[in-house]
PDB file of C-alpha atoms in Angstrom:
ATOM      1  CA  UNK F   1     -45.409  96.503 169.713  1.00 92.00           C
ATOM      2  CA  UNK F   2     -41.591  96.926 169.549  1.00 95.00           C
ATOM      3  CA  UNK F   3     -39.568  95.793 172.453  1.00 97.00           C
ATOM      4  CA  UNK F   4     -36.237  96.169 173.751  1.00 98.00           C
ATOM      5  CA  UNK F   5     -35.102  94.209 176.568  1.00 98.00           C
ATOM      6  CA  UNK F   6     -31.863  94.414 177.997  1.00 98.00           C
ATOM      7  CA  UNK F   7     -29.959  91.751 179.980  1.00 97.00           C
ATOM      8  CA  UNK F   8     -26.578  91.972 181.390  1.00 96.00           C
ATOM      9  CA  UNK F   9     -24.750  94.138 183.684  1.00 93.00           C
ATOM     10  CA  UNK F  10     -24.009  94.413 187.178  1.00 97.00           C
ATOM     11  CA  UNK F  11     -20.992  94.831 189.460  1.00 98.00           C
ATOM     12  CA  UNK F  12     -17.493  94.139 188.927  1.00 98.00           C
ATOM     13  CA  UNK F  13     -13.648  95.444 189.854  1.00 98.00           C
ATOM     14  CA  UNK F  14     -12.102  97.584 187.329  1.00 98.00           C
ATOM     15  CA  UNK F  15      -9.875  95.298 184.686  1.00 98.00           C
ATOM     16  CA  UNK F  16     -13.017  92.988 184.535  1.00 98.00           C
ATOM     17  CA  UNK F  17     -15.445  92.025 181.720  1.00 98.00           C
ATOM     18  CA  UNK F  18     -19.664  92.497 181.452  1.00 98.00           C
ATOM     19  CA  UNK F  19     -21.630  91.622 178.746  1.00 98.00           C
ATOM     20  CA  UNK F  20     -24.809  93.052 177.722  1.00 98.00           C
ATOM     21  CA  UNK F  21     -27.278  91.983 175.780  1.00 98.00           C
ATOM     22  CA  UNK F  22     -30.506  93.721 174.209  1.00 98.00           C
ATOM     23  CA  UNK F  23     -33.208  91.375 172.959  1.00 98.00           C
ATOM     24  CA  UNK F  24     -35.541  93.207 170.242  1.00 97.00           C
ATOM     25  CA  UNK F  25     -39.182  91.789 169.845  1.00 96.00           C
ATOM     26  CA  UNK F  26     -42.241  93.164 167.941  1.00 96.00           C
ATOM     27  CA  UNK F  27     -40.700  93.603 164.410  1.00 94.00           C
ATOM     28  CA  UNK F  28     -42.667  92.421 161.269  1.00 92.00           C
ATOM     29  CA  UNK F  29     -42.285  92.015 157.548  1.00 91.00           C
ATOM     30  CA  UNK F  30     -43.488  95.524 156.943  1.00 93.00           C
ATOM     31  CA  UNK F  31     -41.041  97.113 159.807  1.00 92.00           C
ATOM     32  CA  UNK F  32     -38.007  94.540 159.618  1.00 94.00           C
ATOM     33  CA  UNK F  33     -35.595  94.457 162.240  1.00 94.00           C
ATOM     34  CA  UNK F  34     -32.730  94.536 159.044  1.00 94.00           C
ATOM     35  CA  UNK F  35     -34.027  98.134 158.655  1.00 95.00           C
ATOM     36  CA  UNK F  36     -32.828  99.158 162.462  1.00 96.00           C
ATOM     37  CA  UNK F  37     -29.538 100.618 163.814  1.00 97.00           C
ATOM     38  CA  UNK F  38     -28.804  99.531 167.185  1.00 97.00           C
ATOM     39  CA  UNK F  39     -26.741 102.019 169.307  1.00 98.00           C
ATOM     40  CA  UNK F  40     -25.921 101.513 173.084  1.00 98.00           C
ATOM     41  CA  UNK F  41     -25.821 104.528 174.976  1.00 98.00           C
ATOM     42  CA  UNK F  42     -24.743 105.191 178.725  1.00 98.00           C
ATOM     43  CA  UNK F  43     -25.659 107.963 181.395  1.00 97.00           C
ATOM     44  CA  UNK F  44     -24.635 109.038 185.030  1.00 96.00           C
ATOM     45  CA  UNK F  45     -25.940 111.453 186.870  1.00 91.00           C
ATOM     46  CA  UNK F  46     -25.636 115.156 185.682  1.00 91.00           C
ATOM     47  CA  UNK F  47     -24.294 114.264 182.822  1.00 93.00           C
ATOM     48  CA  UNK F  48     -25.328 114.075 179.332  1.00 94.00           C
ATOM     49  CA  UNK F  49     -26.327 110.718 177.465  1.00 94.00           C
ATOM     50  CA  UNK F  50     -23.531 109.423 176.092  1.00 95.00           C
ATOM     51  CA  UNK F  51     -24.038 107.275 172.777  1.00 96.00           C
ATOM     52  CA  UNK F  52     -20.527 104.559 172.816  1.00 96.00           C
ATOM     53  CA  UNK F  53     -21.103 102.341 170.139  1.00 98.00           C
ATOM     54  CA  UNK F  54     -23.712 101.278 167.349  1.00 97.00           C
ATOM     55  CA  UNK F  55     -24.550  98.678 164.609  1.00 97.00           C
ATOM     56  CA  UNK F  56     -26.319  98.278 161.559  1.00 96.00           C
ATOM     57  CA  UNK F  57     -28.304  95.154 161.472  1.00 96.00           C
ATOM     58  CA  UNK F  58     -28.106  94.440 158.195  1.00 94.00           C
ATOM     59  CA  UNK F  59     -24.677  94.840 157.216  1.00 93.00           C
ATOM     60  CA  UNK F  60     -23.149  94.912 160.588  1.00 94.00           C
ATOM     61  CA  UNK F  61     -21.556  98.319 160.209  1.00 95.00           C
ATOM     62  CA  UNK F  62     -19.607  99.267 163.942  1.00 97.00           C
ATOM     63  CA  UNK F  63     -19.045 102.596 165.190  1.00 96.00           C
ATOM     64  CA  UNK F  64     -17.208 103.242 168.889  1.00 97.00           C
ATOM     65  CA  UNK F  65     -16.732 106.439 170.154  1.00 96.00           C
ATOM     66  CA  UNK F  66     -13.204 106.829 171.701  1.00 96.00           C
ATOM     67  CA  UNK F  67     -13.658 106.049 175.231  1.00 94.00           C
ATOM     68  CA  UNK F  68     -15.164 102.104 173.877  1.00 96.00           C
ATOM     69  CA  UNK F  69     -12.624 101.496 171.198  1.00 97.00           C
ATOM     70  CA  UNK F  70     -10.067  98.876 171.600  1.00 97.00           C
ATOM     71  CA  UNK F  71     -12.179  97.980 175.074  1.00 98.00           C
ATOM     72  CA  UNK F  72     -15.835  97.579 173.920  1.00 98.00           C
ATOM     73  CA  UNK F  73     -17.274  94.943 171.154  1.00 98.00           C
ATOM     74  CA  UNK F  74     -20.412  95.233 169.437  1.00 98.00           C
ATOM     75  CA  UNK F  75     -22.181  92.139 167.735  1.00 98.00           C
ATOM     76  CA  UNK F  76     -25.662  91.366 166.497  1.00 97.00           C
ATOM     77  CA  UNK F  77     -27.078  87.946 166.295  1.00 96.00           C
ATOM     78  CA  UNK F  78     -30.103  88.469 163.851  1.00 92.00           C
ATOM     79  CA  UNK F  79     -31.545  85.139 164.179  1.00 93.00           C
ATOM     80  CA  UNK F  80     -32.459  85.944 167.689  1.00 95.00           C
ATOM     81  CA  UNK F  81     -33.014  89.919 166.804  1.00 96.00           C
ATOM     82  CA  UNK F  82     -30.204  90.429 169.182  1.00 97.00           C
ATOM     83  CA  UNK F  83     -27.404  92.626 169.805  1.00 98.00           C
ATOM     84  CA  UNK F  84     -24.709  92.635 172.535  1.00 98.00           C
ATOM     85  CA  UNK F  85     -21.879  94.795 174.036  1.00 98.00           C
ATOM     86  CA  UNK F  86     -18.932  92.986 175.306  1.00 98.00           C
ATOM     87  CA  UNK F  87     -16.991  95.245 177.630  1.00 98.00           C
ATOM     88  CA  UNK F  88     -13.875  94.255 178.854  1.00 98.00           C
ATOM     89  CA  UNK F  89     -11.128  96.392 180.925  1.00 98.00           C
ATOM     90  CA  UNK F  90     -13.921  98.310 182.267  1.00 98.00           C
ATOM     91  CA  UNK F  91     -12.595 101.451 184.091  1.00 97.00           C
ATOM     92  CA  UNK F  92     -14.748 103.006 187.008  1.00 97.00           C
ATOM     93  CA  UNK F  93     -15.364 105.507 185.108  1.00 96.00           C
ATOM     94  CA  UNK F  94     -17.287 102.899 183.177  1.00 97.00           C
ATOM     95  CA  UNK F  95     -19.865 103.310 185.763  1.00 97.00           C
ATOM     96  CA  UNK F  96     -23.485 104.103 184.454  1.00 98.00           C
ATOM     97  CA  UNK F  97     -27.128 103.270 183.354  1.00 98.00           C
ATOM     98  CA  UNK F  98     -26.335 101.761 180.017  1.00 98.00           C
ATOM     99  CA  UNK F  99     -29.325 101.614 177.717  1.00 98.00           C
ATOM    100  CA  UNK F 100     -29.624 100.363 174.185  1.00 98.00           C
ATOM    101  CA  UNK F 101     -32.159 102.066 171.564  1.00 98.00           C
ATOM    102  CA  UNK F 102     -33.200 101.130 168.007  1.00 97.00           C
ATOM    103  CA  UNK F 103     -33.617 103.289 164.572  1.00 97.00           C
ATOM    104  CA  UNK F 104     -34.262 103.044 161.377  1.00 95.00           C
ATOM    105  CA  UNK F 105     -30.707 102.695 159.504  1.00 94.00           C
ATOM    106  CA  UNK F 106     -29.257 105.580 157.355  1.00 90.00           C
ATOM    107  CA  UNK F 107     -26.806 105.325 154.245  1.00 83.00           C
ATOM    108  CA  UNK F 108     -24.464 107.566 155.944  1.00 81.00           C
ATOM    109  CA  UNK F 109     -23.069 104.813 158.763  1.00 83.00           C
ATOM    110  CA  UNK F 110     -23.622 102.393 161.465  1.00 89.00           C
ATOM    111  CA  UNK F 111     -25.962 104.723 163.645  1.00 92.00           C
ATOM    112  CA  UNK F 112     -29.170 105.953 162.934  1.00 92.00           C
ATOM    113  CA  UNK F 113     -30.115 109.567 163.142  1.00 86.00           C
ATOM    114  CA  UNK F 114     -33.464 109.111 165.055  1.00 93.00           C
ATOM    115  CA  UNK F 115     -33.793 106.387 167.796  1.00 95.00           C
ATOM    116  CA  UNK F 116     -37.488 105.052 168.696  1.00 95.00           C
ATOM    117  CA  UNK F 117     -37.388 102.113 170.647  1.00 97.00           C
ATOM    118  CA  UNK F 118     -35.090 102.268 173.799  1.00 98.00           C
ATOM    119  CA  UNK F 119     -34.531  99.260 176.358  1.00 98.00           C
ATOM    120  CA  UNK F 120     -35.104  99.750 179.862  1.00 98.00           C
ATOM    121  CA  UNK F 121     -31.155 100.423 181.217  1.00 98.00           C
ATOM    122  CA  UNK F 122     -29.266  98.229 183.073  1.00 97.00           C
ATOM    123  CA  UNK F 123     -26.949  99.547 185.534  1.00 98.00           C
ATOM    124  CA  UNK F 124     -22.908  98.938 185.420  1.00 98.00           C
ATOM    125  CA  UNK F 125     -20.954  99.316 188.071  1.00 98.00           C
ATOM    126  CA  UNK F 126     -16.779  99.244 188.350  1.00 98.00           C
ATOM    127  CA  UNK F 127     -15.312  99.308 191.586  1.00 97.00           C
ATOM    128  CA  UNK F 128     -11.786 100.195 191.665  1.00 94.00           C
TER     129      UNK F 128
END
């Protein structure tokens, strides 16, 4: 059974750093975890999920939608089937349920079309 378990997150003042971390178990020979896009996503209330950033895992193809880039890092460590999201010069309006999800990797970019596997959230809070 696939598994994503996030680490990570927390409180801090706005101008400071988190780092989360999403820890994927359950993949196999016949459903590699090479063949998965990892894209973290964030919510707050009455609002829509936002997706912020994603990675292939096998070629380690980034995407960051504008309000991460410059801010936000995405890695993957796939010896440990691991992917992380540094964020520094977080911003209240940072503030959220951040959740990461897995799918299947496309040819046309970093994020897949289709996620199955999502992590439980981890909430982020900036104070100002």
């Amino acid at each position: 059974e696939v598994q994503l378990v996030q680490s990570g997150g927390g409180l801090v003042q706005a101008g400071g750093s988190l780092r989360l971390s999403c820890a994927a178990s359950g993949f196999n020979s016949d459903d590699p975890f090479d063949d998965y896009a990892i894209e973290w996503f964030r919510q707050t209330p009455g609002k829509e999920r936002e997706g912020i950033s994603c990675i292939s895992i096998a070629e380690g193809l980034t995407y960051y939608k504008n309000s991460a880039k410059g801010r936000f890092t995405i890695s993957r460590d796939n010896a440990k089937n691991a992917v992380y999201l540094q964020m520094n010069s977080l911003k209240p309006e940072d503030t959220a349920v951040y959740y990461c999800a897995a799918g299947i990797a496309t040819l046309a970019g970093p994020c897949s079309g289709k996620y199955d596997y999502w992590g439980q959230g981890t909430q982020v809070t900036v104070s100002s």
